CSV table of C-alpha atoms and ligand atoms in Angstrom, one decimal:
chain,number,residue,atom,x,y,z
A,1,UNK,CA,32.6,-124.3,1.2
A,2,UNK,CA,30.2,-125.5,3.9
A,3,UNK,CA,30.2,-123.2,6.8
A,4,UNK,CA,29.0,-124.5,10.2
A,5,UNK,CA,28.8,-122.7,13.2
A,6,UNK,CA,31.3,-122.1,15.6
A,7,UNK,CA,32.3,-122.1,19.2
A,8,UNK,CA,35.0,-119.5,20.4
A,9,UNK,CA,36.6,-120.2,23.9
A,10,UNK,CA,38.5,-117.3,25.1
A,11,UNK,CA,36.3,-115.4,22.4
A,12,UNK,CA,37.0,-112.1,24.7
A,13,UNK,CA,40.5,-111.9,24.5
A,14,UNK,CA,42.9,-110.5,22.7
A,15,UNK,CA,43.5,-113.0,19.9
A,16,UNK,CA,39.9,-114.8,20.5
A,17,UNK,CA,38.2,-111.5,19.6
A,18,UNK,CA,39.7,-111.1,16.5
A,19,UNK,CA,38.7,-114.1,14.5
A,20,UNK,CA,35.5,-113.8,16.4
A,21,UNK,CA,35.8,-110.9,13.7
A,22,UNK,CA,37.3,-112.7,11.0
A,23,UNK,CA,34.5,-115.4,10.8
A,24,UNK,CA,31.8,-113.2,11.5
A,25,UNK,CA,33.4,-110.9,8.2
A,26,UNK,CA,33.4,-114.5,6.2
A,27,UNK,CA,30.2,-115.2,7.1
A,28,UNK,CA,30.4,-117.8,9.6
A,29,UNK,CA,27.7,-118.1,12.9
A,30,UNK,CA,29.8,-117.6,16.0
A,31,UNK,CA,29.6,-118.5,19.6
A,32,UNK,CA,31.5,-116.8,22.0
A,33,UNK,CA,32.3,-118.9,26.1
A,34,UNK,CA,34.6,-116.5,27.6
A,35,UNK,CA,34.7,-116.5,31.9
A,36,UNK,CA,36.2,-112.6,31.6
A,37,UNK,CA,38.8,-113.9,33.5
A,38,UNK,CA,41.3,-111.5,31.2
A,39,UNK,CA,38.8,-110.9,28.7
A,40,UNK,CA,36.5,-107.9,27.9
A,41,UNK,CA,32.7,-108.4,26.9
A,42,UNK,CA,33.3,-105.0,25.1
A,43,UNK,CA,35.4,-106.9,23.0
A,44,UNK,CA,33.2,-109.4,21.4
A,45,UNK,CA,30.4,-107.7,18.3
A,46,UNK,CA,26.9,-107.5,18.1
A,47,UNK,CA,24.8,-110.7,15.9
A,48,UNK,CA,27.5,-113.0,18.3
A,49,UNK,CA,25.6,-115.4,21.0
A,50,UNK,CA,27.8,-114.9,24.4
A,51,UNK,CA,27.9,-117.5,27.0
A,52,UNK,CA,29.8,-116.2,30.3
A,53,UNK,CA,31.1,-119.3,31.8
A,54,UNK,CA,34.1,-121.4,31.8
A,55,UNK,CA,34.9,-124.0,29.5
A,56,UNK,CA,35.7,-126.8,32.1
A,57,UNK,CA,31.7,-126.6,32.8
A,58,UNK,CA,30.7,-129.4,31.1
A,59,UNK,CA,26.7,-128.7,31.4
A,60,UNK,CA,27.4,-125.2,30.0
A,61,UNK,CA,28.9,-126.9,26.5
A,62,UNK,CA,26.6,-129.3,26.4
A,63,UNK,CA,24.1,-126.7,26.1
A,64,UNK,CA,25.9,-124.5,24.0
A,65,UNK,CA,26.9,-127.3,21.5
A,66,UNK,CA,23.3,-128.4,21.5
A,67,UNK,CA,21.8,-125.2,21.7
A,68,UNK,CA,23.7,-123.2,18.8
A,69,UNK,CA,24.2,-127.1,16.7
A,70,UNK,CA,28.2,-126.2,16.9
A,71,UNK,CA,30.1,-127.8,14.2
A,72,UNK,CA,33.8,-126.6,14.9
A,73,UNK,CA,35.8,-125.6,18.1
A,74,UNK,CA,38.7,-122.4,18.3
A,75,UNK,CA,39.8,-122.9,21.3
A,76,UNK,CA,42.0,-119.7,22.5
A,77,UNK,CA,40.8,-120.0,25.8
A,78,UNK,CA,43.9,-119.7,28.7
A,79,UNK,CA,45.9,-118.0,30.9
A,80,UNK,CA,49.2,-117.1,29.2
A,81,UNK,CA,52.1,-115.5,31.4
A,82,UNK,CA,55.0,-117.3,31.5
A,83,UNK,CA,56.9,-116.1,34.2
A,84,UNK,CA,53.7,-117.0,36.1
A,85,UNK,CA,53.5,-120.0,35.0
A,86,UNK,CA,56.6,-120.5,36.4
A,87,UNK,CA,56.0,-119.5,40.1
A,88,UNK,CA,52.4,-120.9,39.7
A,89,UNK,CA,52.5,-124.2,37.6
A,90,UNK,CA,49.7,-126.0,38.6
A,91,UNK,CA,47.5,-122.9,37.9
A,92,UNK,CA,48.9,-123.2,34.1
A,93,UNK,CA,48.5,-127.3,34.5
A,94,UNK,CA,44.9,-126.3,35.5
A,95,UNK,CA,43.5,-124.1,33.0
A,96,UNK,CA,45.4,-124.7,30.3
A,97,UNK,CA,45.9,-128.6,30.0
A,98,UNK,CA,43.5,-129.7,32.5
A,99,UNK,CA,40.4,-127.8,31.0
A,100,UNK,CA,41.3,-128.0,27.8
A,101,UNK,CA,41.0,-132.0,28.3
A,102,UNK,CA,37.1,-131.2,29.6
A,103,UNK,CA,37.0,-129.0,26.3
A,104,UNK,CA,37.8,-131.9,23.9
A,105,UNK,CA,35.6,-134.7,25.8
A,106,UNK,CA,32.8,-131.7,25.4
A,107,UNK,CA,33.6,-131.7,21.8
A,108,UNK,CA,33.9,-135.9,21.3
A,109,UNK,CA,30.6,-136.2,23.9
A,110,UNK,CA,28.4,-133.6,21.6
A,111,UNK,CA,29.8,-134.6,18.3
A,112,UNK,CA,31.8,-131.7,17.0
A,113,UNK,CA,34.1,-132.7,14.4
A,114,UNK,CA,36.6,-130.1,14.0
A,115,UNK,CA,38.7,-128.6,16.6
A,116,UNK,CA,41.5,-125.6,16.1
A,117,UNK,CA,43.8,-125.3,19.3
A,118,UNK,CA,46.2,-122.0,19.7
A,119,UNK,CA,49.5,-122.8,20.7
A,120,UNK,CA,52.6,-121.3,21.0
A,121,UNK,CA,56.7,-121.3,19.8
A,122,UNK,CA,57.0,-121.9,23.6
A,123,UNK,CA,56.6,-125.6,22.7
A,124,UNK,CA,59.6,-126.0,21.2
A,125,UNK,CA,61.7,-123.8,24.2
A,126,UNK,CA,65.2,-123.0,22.8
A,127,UNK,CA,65.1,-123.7,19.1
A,128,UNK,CA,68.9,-125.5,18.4
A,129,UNK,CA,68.3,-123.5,14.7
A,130,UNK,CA,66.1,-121.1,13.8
A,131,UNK,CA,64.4,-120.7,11.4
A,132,UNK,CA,62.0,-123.4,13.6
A,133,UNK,CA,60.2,-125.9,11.5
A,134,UNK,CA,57.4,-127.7,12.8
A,135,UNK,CA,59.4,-130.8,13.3
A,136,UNK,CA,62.1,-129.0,15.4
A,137,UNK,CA,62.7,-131.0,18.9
A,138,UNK,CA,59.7,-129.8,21.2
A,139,UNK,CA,61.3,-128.7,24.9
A,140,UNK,CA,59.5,-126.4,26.3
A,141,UNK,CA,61.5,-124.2,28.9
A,142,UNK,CA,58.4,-123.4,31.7
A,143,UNK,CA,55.4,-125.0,32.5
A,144,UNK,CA,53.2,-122.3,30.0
A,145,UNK,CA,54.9,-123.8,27.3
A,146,UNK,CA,54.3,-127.5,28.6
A,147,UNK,CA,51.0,-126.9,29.7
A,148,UNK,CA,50.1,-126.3,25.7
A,149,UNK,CA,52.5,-129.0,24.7
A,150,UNK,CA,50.4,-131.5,26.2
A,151,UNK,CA,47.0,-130.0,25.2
A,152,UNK,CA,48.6,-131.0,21.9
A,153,UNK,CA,49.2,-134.6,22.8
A,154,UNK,CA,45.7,-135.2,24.1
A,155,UNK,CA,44.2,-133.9,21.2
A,156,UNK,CA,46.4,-135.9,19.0
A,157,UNK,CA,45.4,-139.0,21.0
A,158,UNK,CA,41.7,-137.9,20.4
A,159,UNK,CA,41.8,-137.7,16.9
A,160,UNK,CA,43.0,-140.9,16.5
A,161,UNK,CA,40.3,-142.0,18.6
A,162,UNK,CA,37.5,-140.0,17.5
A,163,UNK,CA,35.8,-138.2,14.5
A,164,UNK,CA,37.7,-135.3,15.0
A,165,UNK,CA,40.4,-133.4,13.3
A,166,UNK,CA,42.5,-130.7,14.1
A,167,UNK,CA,44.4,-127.7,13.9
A,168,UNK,CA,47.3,-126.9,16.2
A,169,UNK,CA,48.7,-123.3,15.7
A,170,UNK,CA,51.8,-122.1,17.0
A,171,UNK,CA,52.0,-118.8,17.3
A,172,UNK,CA,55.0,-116.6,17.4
A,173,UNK,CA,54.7,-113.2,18.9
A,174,UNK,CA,51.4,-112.2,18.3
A,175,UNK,CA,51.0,-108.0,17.7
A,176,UNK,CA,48.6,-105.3,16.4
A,177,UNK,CA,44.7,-105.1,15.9
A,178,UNK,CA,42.6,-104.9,14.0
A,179,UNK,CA,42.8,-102.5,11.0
A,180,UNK,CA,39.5,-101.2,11.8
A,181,UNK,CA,40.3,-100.6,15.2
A,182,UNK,CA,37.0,-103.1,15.9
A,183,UNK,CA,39.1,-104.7,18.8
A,184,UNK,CA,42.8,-105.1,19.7
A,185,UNK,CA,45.3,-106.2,22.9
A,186,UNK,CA,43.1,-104.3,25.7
A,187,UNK,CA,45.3,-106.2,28.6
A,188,UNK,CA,46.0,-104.1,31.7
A,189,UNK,CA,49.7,-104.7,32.5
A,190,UNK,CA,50.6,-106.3,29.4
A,191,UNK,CA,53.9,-107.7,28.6
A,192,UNK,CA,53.8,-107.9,24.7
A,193,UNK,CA,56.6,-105.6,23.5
A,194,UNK,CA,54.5,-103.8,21.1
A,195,UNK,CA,51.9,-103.1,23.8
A,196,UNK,CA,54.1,-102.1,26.0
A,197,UNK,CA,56.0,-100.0,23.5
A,198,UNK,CA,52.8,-98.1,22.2
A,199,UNK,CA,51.8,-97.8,25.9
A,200,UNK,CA,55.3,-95.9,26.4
A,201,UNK,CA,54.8,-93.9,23.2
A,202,UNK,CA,51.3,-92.4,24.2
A,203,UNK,CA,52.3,-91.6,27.8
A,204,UNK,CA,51.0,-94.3,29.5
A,205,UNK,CA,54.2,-96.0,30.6
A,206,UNK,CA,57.6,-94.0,31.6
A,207,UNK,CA,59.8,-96.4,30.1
A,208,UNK,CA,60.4,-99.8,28.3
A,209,UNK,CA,63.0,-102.3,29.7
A,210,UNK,CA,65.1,-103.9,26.9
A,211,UNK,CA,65.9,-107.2,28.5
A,212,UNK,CA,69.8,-108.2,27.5
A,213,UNK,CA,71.8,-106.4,25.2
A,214,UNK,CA,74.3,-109.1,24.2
A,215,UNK,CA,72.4,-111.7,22.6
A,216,UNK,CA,74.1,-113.1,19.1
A,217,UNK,CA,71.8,-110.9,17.4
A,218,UNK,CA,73.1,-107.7,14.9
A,219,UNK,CA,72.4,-105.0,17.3
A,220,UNK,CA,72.8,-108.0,20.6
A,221,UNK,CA,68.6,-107.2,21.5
A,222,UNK,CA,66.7,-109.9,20.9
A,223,UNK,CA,64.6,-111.0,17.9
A,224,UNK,CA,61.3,-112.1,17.0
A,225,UNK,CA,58.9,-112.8,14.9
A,226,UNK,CA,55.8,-111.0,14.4
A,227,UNK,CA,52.9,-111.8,13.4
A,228,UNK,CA,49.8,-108.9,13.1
A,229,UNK,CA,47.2,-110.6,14.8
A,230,UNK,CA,44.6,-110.0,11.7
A,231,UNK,CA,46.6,-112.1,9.6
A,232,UNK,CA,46.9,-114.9,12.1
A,233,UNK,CA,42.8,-115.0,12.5
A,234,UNK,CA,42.8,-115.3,9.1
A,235,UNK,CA,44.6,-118.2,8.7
A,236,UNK,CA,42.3,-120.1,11.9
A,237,UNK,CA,39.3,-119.1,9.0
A,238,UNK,CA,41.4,-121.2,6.1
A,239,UNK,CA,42.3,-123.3,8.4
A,240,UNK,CA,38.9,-124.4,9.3
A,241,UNK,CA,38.2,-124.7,5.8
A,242,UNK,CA,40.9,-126.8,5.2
A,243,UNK,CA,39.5,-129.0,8.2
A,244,UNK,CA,36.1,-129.4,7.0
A,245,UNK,CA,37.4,-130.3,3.2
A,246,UNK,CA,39.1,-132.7,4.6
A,247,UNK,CA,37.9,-134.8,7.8
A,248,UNK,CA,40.5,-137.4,7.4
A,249,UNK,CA,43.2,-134.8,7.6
A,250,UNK,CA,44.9,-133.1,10.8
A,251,UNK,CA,47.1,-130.4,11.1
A,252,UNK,CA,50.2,-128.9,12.7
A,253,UNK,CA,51.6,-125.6,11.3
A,254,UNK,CA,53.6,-122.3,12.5
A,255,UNK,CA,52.1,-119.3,12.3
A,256,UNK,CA,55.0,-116.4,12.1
A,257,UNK,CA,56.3,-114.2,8.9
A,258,UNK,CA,59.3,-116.3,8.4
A,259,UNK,CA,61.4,-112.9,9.4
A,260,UNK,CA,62.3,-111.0,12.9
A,261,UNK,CA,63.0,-108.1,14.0
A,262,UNK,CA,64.8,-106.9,17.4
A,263,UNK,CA,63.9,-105.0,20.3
A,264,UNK,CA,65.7,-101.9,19.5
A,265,UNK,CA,64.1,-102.5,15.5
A,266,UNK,CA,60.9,-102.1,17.4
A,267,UNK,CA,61.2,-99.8,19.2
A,268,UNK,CA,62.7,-97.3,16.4
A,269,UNK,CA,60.0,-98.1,14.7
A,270,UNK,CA,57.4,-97.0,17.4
A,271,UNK,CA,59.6,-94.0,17.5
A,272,UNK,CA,59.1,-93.4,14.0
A,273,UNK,CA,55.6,-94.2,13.5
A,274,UNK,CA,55.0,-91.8,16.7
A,275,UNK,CA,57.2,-89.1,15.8
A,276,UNK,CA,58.1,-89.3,19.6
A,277,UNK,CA,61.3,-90.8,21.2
A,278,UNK,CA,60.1,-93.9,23.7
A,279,UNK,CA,62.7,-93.6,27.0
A,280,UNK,CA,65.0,-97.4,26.7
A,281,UNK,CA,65.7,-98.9,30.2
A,282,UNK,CA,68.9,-101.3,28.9
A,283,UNK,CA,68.2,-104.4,31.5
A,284,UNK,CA,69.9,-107.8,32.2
A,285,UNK,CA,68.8,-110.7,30.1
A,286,UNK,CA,65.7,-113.0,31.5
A,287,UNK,CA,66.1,-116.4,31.9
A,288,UNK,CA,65.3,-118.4,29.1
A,289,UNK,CA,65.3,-115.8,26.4
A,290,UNK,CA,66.8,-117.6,23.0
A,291,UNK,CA,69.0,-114.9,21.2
A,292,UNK,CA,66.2,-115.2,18.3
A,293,UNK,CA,63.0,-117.4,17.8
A,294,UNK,CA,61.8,-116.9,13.8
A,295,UNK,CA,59.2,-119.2,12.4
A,296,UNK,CA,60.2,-121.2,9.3
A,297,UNK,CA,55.9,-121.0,8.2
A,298,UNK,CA,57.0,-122.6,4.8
A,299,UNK,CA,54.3,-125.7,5.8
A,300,UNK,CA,51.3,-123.4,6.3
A,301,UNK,CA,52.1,-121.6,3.1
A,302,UNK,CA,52.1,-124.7,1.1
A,303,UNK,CA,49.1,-126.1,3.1
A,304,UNK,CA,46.7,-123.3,3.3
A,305,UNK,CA,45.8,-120.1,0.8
A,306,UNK,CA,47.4,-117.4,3.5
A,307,UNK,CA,48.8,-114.4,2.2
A,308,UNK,CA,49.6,-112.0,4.8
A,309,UNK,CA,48.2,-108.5,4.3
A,310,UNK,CA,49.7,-106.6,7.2
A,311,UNK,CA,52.9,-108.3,7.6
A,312,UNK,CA,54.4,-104.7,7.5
A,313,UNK,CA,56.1,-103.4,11.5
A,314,UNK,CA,55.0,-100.0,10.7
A,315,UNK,CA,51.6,-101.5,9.7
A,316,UNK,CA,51.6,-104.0,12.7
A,317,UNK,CA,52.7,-100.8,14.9
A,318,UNK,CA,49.9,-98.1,13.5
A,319,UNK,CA,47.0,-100.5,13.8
A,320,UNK,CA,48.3,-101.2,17.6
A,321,UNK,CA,48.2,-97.3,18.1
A,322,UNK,CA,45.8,-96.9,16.7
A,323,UNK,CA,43.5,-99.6,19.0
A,324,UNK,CA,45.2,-98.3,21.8
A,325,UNK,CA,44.2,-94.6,21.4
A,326,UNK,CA,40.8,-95.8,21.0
A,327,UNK,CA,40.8,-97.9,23.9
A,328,UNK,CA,41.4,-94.6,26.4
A,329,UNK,CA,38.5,-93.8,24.7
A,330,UNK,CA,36.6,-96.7,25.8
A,331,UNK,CA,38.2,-96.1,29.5
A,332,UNK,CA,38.2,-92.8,29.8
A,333,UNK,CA,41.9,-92.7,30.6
A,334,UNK,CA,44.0,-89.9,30.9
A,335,UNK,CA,47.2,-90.0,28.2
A,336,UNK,CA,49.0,-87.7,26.9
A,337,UNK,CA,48.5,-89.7,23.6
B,1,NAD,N1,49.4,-113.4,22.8
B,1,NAD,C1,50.4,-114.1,22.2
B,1,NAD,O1,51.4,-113.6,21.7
B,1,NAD,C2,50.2,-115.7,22.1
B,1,NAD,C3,51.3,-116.4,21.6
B,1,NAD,C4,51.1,-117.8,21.5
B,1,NAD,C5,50.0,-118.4,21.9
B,1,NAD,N2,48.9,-117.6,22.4
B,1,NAD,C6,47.7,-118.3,22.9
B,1,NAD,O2,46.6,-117.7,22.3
B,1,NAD,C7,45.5,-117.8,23.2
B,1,NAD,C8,44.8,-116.5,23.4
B,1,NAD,O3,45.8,-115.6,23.9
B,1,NAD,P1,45.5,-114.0,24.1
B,1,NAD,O4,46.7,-113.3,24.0
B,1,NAD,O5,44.3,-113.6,23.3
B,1,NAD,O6,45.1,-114.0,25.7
B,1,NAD,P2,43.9,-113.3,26.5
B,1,NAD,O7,44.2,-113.4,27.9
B,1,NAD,O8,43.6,-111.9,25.9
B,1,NAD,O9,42.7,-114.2,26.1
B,1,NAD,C9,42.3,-115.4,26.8
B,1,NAD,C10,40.8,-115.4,27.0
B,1,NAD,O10,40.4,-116.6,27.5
B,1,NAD,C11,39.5,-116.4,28.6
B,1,NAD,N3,39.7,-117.5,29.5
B,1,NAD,C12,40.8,-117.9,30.2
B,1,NAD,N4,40.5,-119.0,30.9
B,1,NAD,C13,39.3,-119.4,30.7
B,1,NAD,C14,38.4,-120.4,31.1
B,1,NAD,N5,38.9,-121.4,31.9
B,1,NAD,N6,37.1,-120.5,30.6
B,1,NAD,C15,36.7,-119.5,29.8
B,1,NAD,N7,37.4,-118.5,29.4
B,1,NAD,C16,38.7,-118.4,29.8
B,1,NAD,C17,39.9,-115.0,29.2
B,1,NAD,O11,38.9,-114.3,29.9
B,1,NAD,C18,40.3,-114.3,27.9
B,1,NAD,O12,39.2,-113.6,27.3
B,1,NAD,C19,46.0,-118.4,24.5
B,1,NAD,O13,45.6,-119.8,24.5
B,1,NAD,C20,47.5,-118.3,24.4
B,1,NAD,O14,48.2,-119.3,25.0
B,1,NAD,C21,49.1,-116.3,22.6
């Protein structure tokens, strides 16, 4: 398989970061554009070229496209809080559709050909059945959601216009690092239950807030699906193989283990991966929440060669540990982990 180099927006994040790893491992050349907006340059490995800017700076990609002869876009580049997307929409509207539109008329203007966009199960807002196939009705609940609907639309609508094709990735809940503790979710103030959870187990929070306790679920907390963050790098890697073998072909696939676990599940699990006993704050239910959101990932299966290495939760939750004991080593923090 032809490898070509490629551009990584949002290459200092939390996902971004590791298939920044997961090409470099496969032997890919890769570009990071990151404005360290929520990103960490800590984050991104030696043998990677880093551009600090922001990817609605059209001279900048220019140059970098030029510069580094970039064949293929990952575009993980964003802001992603939903509830602030909902007091602040136009903010979401802004970086998230509105400079992802610069992004692709970067990509059509310097003639890259391949272009793999994260998004998110929030495009489809509450599933009517879950499992959620790709076809499920897209209505997405908050303007985050939106926001990366319509990034899908316009790239789409580009493709059809262009020589490009593309990937769109939806994500479900994203957790873990990597295996090698290389990078992980280094977020101050994350919301990620897993994150949040660890942070509780090593000291670093006092509690976790389980949000509603009466959803249609076994144990009424709610369930998801997660995916370890490795695994779903991985699959943007086959994924841009599966681009490249085939120009004439887009794509649209979920990315989730087909299977969910609850909030309580979780956090037992953190509990028993710890040896410790996290303290549950048993809270009202958010708006918005569905009861459960599981991935049906039966299309990206049959599409691509994934097979899921770390699809374990006590797996997911020891890599997250570990990442985040070394990351109060990288800060310096004081834990009692
Ligand atoms: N974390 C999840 O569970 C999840 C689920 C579904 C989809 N996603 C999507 O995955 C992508 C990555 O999410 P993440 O969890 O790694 O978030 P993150 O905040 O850790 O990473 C986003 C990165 O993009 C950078 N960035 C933001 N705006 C930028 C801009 N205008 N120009 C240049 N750089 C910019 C930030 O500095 C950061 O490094 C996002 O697009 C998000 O919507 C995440």
């Amino acid at each position: 398989m032809s490898k070509v180099p490629v551009l990584v927006t949002g290459g200092a994040g939390y996902i971004g970061s590791h298939a920044v790893l997961a090409l470099k491992d496969a032997g890919w050349p890769v570009t990071v554009i990151d404005n360290l907006v929520t990103g960490f340059r800590f984050a991104i490995p030696d043998g990677v070229a880093f551009y600090q800017g922001d990817i609605a700076d059209q001279d900048l990609l220019a140059r970098i496209i030029a510069e580094q002869n970039i064949g293929a876009i990952m575009h993980f580049a964003g802001s992603i809080i939903v509830p602030e997307s909902v007091s602040d929409p136009l903010k979401y509207y802004h970086n998230n559709t509105a400079k992802t539109r610069s992004l692709i008329e970067a990509a059509v203007t310097g003639g890259v050909k391949h272009f793999i966009f994260s998004s998110t199960a929030a495009t489809y807002g509450v599933p009517e059945v879950s499992p959620v196939t790709e076809d499920s009705a897209k209505q997405p609940i908050n303007p985050y959601g939106m926001s990366k609907l319509m990034s899908e639309i316009m790239l789409a609508d580009t493709a059809r216009a262009h020589p490009l094709n593309f990937c769109v990735l939806r994500y479900f809940n994203v957790a873990g690092a990597d295996p090698q503790a290389r990078t992980g979710q280094s977020t101050a103030g994350a919301t990620h239950l897993i994150k949040v959870a660890v942070e509780a187990a090593l000291g670093k929070r006092e509690s976790v807030g389980v949000f509603g306790t009466d959803f249609a679920t076994p144990d009424g907390t709610g369930v998801r699906d997660y995916i370890h963050v490795s695994d779903l790098a991985n699959a943007h890697v086959l994924a841009l193989d599966a681009l490249i073998a085939d120009p004439a072909r887009s794509l649209t696939m979920n990315c989730g283990y087909g299977r969910g676990f609850s909030v309580l599940e979780v956090l037992d699990a953190v509990d028993r991966v710890t040896n410790r006993k996290i303290n549950r704050v048993l809270q009202g239910r958010r708006a918005g929440d569905p009861d459960s959101l599981i991935s049906d990932n039966s299309r990206i299966k049959a599409t691509l060669p994934w097979v899921p290495r770390y699809a374990d939760l006590d797996t997911i939750i020891a890599h997250a540990i570990a990442w985040e004991r070394k990351l109060t080593e990288i800060r310096g923090e004081n834990s009692a982990g």
